[in-house]
Amino acid sequence: MFICVSLFIVGLVCLIKGGDWFVDGATGIARKFHLPELLIGATVVSIGTTLPEVMVSTTSALTGHSEMAYGNAIGSVICNTALIAAITVAIKPGKINRETLRTPVLFFFIAAVIYTGVAYFLGYFSRTIGFVLLGIFVVYMFTTVSQMKNSPQAPEDGDENVRSLGVNLVLLVIGAILIAVGARLLVDNGTLIAQAMGVPESVIALTFVALGTSLPELVTAITSLVKGHGALSLGNVIGANLFNLVLVSGVSVSLAPFSVPQSAVLFGQNASLVLDIPVMLAAMLLLTVPALIRGRLSRVQGVLLPVLYFAFCGIQFSL
């Protein structure tokens, strides 16, 4: 147990430093090419911070732990939205660019409709569904890169030319590696600690593993806020949520198809269908719809989202 705790702490240190360098590199690139930070957050940063989910879900699916692969993707979306985004909104609410936000939100709900439809009506994620999800990822990246080219932002005064493009790329890569290594150490050792406490695999996936693999987003969100890049943080969360459905699930399902887990029951029904997926959709609706309608985020969202998250976790542990 001492070794597990020690490695857990090492992983946390890697995440913190990796998040710091990753944000520096991403914002440096955004300034270099005069690109909106929200778009950088929804693409480059999101891919980097989603790497832990990709590795964990793929490994879980290939080793026969489909509950871990399935629960990790949904649990990460819930954690990203109802906990991590809530921190950004609660600390620094304000105006957002609806034009920039519209694309990742639209793609997320397209993917969510497909994902939900498969879960409710088929109950089995086939390799074909995996390819469809990966196709959505490719289309999103193409659309967003095109949007970047047509949405330059005014250059900022200060340190935009202090670091070269090469240095920013190195910071981005090293930060992503540290984030991935740190998250893996936290997930592996955190899971061992949880198992020693007798927690079921499905609950571990939706809570401990989801929170562990979402720590890069949490670290990035906090680092971005400290450095004054709130838009990068919000873009990262929304982009990461989309990637959890289309990239994380797409890769794991394409390599090892699996059925919707049946291990937990709520109100006589599969808990995933009456709790996990509805909470995921509710959290994203609560975060994005008011922002798209009003063009700003409010502190009320930052208060309601964590309430939803902790209620969800409480029900999970009571099943």
Coordinates of C-alpha atoms in Angstrom, one line a residue:
M1 CA 0.0 0.0 0.0
F2 CA 2.9 2.4 0.7
I3 CA 4.2 1.9 -2.8
C4 CA 0.8 2.6 -4.3
V5 CA 0.5 5.8 -2.3
S6 CA 4.0 6.9 -3.3
L7 CA 3.4 6.2 -7.0
F8 CA 0.0 8.0 -6.7
I9 CA 1.9 11.1 -5.4
V10 CA 4.5 10.9 -8.2
G11 CA 1.7 10.8 -10.7
L12 CA 0.1 13.9 -9.2
V13 CA 3.4 15.8 -9.5
C14 CA 3.8 14.7 -13.2
L15 CA 0.2 15.9 -13.9
I16 CA 0.8 19.3 -12.3
K17 CA 4.0 20.0 -14.1
G18 CA 2.8 18.5 -17.3
G19 CA -0.3 20.6 -17.2
D20 CA 1.8 23.8 -16.6
W21 CA 4.0 23.1 -19.6
F22 CA 1.1 22.0 -21.8
V23 CA -0.9 25.2 -21.2
D24 CA 2.2 27.3 -21.9
G25 CA 2.9 25.5 -25.2
A26 CA -0.7 25.6 -26.3
T27 CA -1.2 29.3 -25.5
G28 CA 2.2 30.1 -27.1
I29 CA 1.1 28.4 -30.3
A30 CA -2.3 30.2 -30.2
R31 CA -0.6 33.6 -29.9
K32 CA 2.0 32.7 -32.6
F33 CA -0.7 32.1 -35.2
H34 CA -3.2 34.6 -33.7
L35 CA -5.8 31.8 -33.2
P36 CA -8.6 31.9 -30.7
E37 CA -7.7 30.1 -27.4
L38 CA -11.1 28.4 -27.2
L39 CA -10.4 26.7 -30.5
I40 CA -6.9 25.6 -29.5
G41 CA -8.4 24.3 -26.2
A42 CA -11.1 22.4 -28.1
T43 CA -8.5 20.6 -30.4
V44 CA -4.8 20.4 -29.5
V45 CA -5.2 20.7 -25.7
S46 CA -8.2 18.4 -25.7
I47 CA -6.4 15.6 -27.6
G48 CA -3.5 15.9 -25.2
T49 CA -5.6 15.7 -22.0
T50 CA -7.7 12.9 -23.5
L51 CA -4.7 10.6 -24.0
P52 CA -5.1 9.0 -20.5
E53 CA -8.8 8.1 -21.3
V54 CA -7.7 6.6 -24.7
M55 CA -5.0 4.4 -23.1
V56 CA -7.2 3.3 -20.2
S57 CA -10.3 2.5 -22.2
T58 CA -8.4 0.7 -25.0
T59 CA -6.4 -1.4 -22.5
S60 CA -9.5 -2.2 -20.6
A61 CA -11.4 -3.3 -23.7
L62 CA -8.6 -5.4 -25.0
T63 CA -8.2 -7.2 -21.7
G64 CA -11.9 -8.0 -21.4
H65 CA -12.8 -5.3 -18.9
S66 CA -15.6 -3.7 -21.0
E67 CA -17.2 -2.1 -18.0
M68 CA -14.1 -0.1 -17.4
A69 CA -13.9 1.0 -21.0
Y70 CA -17.6 2.0 -21.2
G71 CA -17.8 3.6 -17.7
N72 CA -14.5 5.6 -18.2
A73 CA -15.8 7.4 -21.2
I74 CA -19.2 8.4 -19.7
G75 CA -17.8 9.0 -16.3
S76 CA -15.1 11.3 -17.7
V77 CA -17.7 13.4 -19.6
I78 CA -19.7 13.8 -16.3
C79 CA -16.6 14.6 -14.3
N80 CA -15.3 17.1 -17.0
T81 CA -18.6 18.9 -17.1
A82 CA -20.0 18.8 -13.6
L83 CA -16.8 19.2 -11.7
I84 CA -14.0 20.6 -13.9
A85 CA -16.0 23.0 -16.0
A86 CA -17.8 24.1 -12.9
I87 CA -14.6 25.3 -11.4
T88 CA -13.9 27.5 -14.4
V89 CA -17.5 28.8 -14.4
A90 CA -17.6 29.4 -10.6
I91 CA -14.3 31.2 -10.4
K92 CA -14.4 33.1 -13.7
P93 CA -17.9 33.4 -15.2
G94 CA -18.4 35.8 -18.1
K95 CA -19.0 36.3 -21.8
I96 CA -18.1 33.5 -24.3
N97 CA -17.8 33.5 -28.0
R98 CA -21.0 31.7 -29.2
E99 CA -19.7 31.3 -32.7
T100 CA -16.6 29.5 -31.5
L101 CA -18.5 27.4 -28.9
R102 CA -21.2 26.3 -31.4
T103 CA -19.1 23.8 -33.4
P104 CA -17.8 21.6 -30.6
V105 CA -21.2 21.6 -28.8
L106 CA -23.0 20.6 -32.0
F107 CA -20.6 17.7 -32.7
F108 CA -20.8 16.6 -29.1
F109 CA -24.6 16.2 -29.2
I110 CA -24.5 14.5 -32.6
A111 CA -22.1 12.0 -31.1
A112 CA -24.2 11.7 -27.9
V113 CA -27.4 11.0 -29.9
I114 CA -25.6 8.2 -31.8
Y115 CA -24.0 6.8 -28.6
T116 CA -27.3 7.0 -26.7
G117 CA -29.2 5.4 -29.5
V118 CA -26.8 2.5 -29.7
A119 CA -26.9 2.0 -25.9
Y120 CA -30.7 2.1 -25.6
F121 CA -31.8 0.3 -28.8
L122 CA -28.9 -2.1 -29.6
G123 CA -27.1 -2.6 -26.3
Y124 CA -24.0 -3.5 -28.2
F125 CA -21.2 -1.3 -29.5
S126 CA -20.0 -3.0 -32.7
R127 CA -16.8 -2.4 -34.6
T128 CA -18.9 -0.5 -37.2
I129 CA -20.1 1.9 -34.5
G130 CA -16.5 2.4 -33.5
F131 CA -15.6 3.4 -37.1
V132 CA -18.6 5.8 -37.2
L133 CA -17.5 7.5 -34.0
L134 CA -13.9 7.8 -35.3
G135 CA -15.4 9.3 -38.5
I136 CA -17.1 12.0 -36.5
F137 CA -13.8 12.8 -34.9
V138 CA -12.1 13.2 -38.3
V139 CA -14.9 15.5 -39.6
Y140 CA -14.8 17.6 -36.4
M141 CA -11.1 18.1 -36.7
F142 CA -11.3 19.1 -40.3
T143 CA -14.2 21.5 -39.6
T144 CA -12.4 23.0 -36.6
V145 CA -9.1 23.5 -38.4
S146 CA -11.0 25.2 -41.2
Q147 CA -12.7 27.4 -38.7
M148 CA -9.4 28.3 -37.1
K149 CA -8.1 29.5 -40.5
N150 CA -11.1 31.8 -40.8
S151 CA -11.2 33.0 -37.2
P152 CA -7.9 34.8 -36.5
Q153 CA -7.7 36.8 -33.3
A154 CA -5.9 40.1 -32.8
P155 CA -2.3 39.7 -31.7
E156 CA -1.7 40.4 -28.0
D157 CA 0.9 42.7 -26.6
G158 CA 3.6 41.2 -24.5
D159 CA 5.4 37.8 -24.8
E160 CA 3.9 36.4 -28.0
N161 CA 7.4 36.3 -29.6
V162 CA 9.4 35.4 -26.5
R163 CA 9.3 31.6 -27.2
S164 CA 9.8 30.2 -30.7
L165 CA 7.4 27.8 -32.3
G166 CA 9.8 25.0 -31.7
V167 CA 10.0 25.7 -28.0
N168 CA 6.2 25.8 -27.7
L169 CA 5.9 22.5 -29.5
V170 CA 8.5 20.9 -27.2
L171 CA 6.6 22.2 -24.2
L172 CA 3.3 20.8 -25.6
V173 CA 4.8 17.4 -26.3
I174 CA 6.6 17.0 -23.0
G175 CA 3.6 18.3 -21.1
A176 CA 1.3 15.8 -22.8
I177 CA 3.8 12.9 -22.0
L178 CA 3.9 14.0 -18.3
I179 CA 0.2 14.2 -18.2
A180 CA -0.3 10.8 -19.7
V181 CA 2.3 9.2 -17.4
G182 CA 1.0 10.9 -14.4
A183 CA -2.6 10.0 -15.1
R184 CA -1.6 6.3 -15.6
L185 CA 0.2 6.2 -12.3
L186 CA -2.8 7.8 -10.6
V187 CA -5.3 5.5 -12.2
D188 CA -3.4 2.3 -11.7
N189 CA -2.5 2.9 -8.1
G190 CA -5.8 4.6 -7.3
T191 CA -7.7 1.6 -8.7
L192 CA -5.6 -0.8 -6.6
I193 CA -6.3 1.2 -3.5
A194 CA -10.1 1.3 -4.4
Q195 CA -10.1 -2.5 -5.0
A196 CA -8.5 -3.1 -1.7
M197 CA -11.5 -1.2 -0.2
G198 CA -13.9 -3.6 -2.0
V199 CA -15.3 -1.1 -4.5
P200 CA -17.0 -2.8 -7.7
E201 CA -15.3 -2.4 -11.1
S202 CA -18.3 -0.5 -12.6
V203 CA -18.3 2.0 -9.8
I204 CA -14.5 2.3 -10.0
A205 CA -14.8 3.1 -13.8
L206 CA -17.5 5.8 -13.4
T207 CA -15.9 7.5 -10.4
F208 CA -12.3 6.7 -9.5
V209 CA -11.0 6.0 -13.0
A210 CA -13.1 8.7 -14.6
L211 CA -11.8 11.2 -12.0
G212 CA -8.2 10.0 -12.4
T213 CA -8.2 10.2 -16.2
S214 CA -9.9 13.6 -16.0
L215 CA -7.2 15.0 -13.8
P216 CA -5.3 16.3 -16.8
E217 CA -8.4 18.4 -17.7
L218 CA -8.6 19.5 -14.1
V219 CA -4.9 20.5 -13.9
T220 CA -5.2 22.2 -17.3
A221 CA -8.3 24.1 -16.1
I222 CA -6.7 25.3 -12.9
T223 CA -3.4 26.2 -14.7
S224 CA -5.3 28.0 -17.4
L225 CA -7.3 30.1 -14.9
V226 CA -4.2 31.0 -12.9
K227 CA -2.5 32.1 -16.1
G228 CA -5.6 34.0 -17.2
H229 CA -6.7 31.7 -20.1
G230 CA -10.2 30.9 -19.1
A231 CA -11.3 30.3 -22.7
L232 CA -8.6 27.7 -23.2
S233 CA -10.0 25.8 -20.1
L234 CA -13.6 25.9 -21.3
G235 CA -12.6 24.8 -24.8
N236 CA -10.5 22.0 -23.4
V237 CA -13.4 20.6 -21.3
I238 CA -15.9 20.7 -24.2
G239 CA -13.4 19.3 -26.7
A240 CA -12.4 16.6 -24.2
N241 CA -16.0 15.6 -23.7
L242 CA -16.5 15.2 -27.5
F243 CA -13.3 13.2 -27.7
N244 CA -14.4 10.9 -24.9
L245 CA -17.3 9.8 -27.0
V246 CA -15.8 9.7 -30.5
L247 CA -12.1 9.1 -30.0
V248 CA -11.9 7.2 -26.7
S249 CA -14.9 5.1 -27.3
G250 CA -14.2 4.9 -31.0
V251 CA -10.8 3.5 -30.6
S252 CA -11.7 1.0 -27.9
V253 CA -14.9 -0.2 -29.7
S254 CA -13.1 -0.6 -33.0
L255 CA -10.4 -2.7 -31.4
A256 CA -12.6 -4.7 -29.0
P257 CA -16.5 -4.4 -29.4
F258 CA -18.4 -4.8 -26.2
S259 CA -22.0 -4.7 -24.8
V260 CA -23.5 -2.1 -22.4
P261 CA -22.7 -3.3 -18.9
Q262 CA -25.5 -5.0 -16.9
S263 CA -23.9 -5.1 -13.5
A264 CA -25.9 -2.4 -11.7
V265 CA -29.6 -1.9 -11.5
L266 CA -31.6 1.2 -10.5
F267 CA -35.4 1.2 -10.3
G268 CA -35.4 -2.3 -11.8
Q269 CA -33.6 -1.0 -14.9
N270 CA -30.0 -1.0 -16.1
A271 CA -28.4 1.8 -14.1
S272 CA -26.4 2.9 -17.1
L273 CA -29.5 3.7 -19.1
V274 CA -31.5 5.4 -16.3
L275 CA -28.6 7.2 -14.5
D276 CA -25.2 7.4 -16.2
I277 CA -26.3 8.5 -19.7
P278 CA -29.1 10.8 -18.5
V279 CA -26.7 12.6 -16.1
M280 CA -24.1 12.9 -18.8
L281 CA -26.6 14.6 -21.1
A282 CA -28.1 16.8 -18.4
A283 CA -24.7 18.1 -17.3
M284 CA -23.7 19.1 -20.9
L285 CA -27.1 20.7 -21.5
L286 CA -26.8 22.7 -18.2
L287 CA -23.3 23.9 -19.2
T288 CA -23.8 24.7 -22.9
V289 CA -27.5 25.7 -23.5
P290 CA -27.5 28.8 -21.3
A291 CA -24.1 29.8 -22.6
L292 CA -25.3 29.5 -26.3
I293 CA -28.5 31.4 -25.6
R294 CA -27.2 34.2 -23.4
G295 CA -23.6 34.4 -24.7
R296 CA -22.2 34.1 -21.2
L297 CA -21.6 31.7 -18.3
S298 CA -23.1 32.3 -14.9
R299 CA -21.9 31.4 -11.4
V300 CA -25.3 29.6 -10.9
Q301 CA -24.1 27.0 -13.4
G302 CA -20.9 26.6 -11.4
V303 CA -22.9 25.8 -8.3
L304 CA -25.5 23.5 -9.8
L305 CA -23.1 21.3 -11.8
P306 CA -21.0 20.1 -8.7
V307 CA -24.3 19.3 -6.9
L308 CA -25.3 17.1 -9.9
Y309 CA -21.8 15.5 -9.8
F310 CA -21.7 14.6 -6.1
A311 CA -25.3 13.4 -6.2
F312 CA -24.4 11.1 -9.1
C313 CA -21.3 9.8 -7.2
G314 CA -23.5 9.3 -4.1
I315 CA -26.0 7.2 -6.0
Q316 CA -23.2 5.1 -7.6
F317 CA -21.8 4.2 -4.3
S318 CA -25.3 3.3 -3.0
L319 CA -26.0 0.8 -5.8

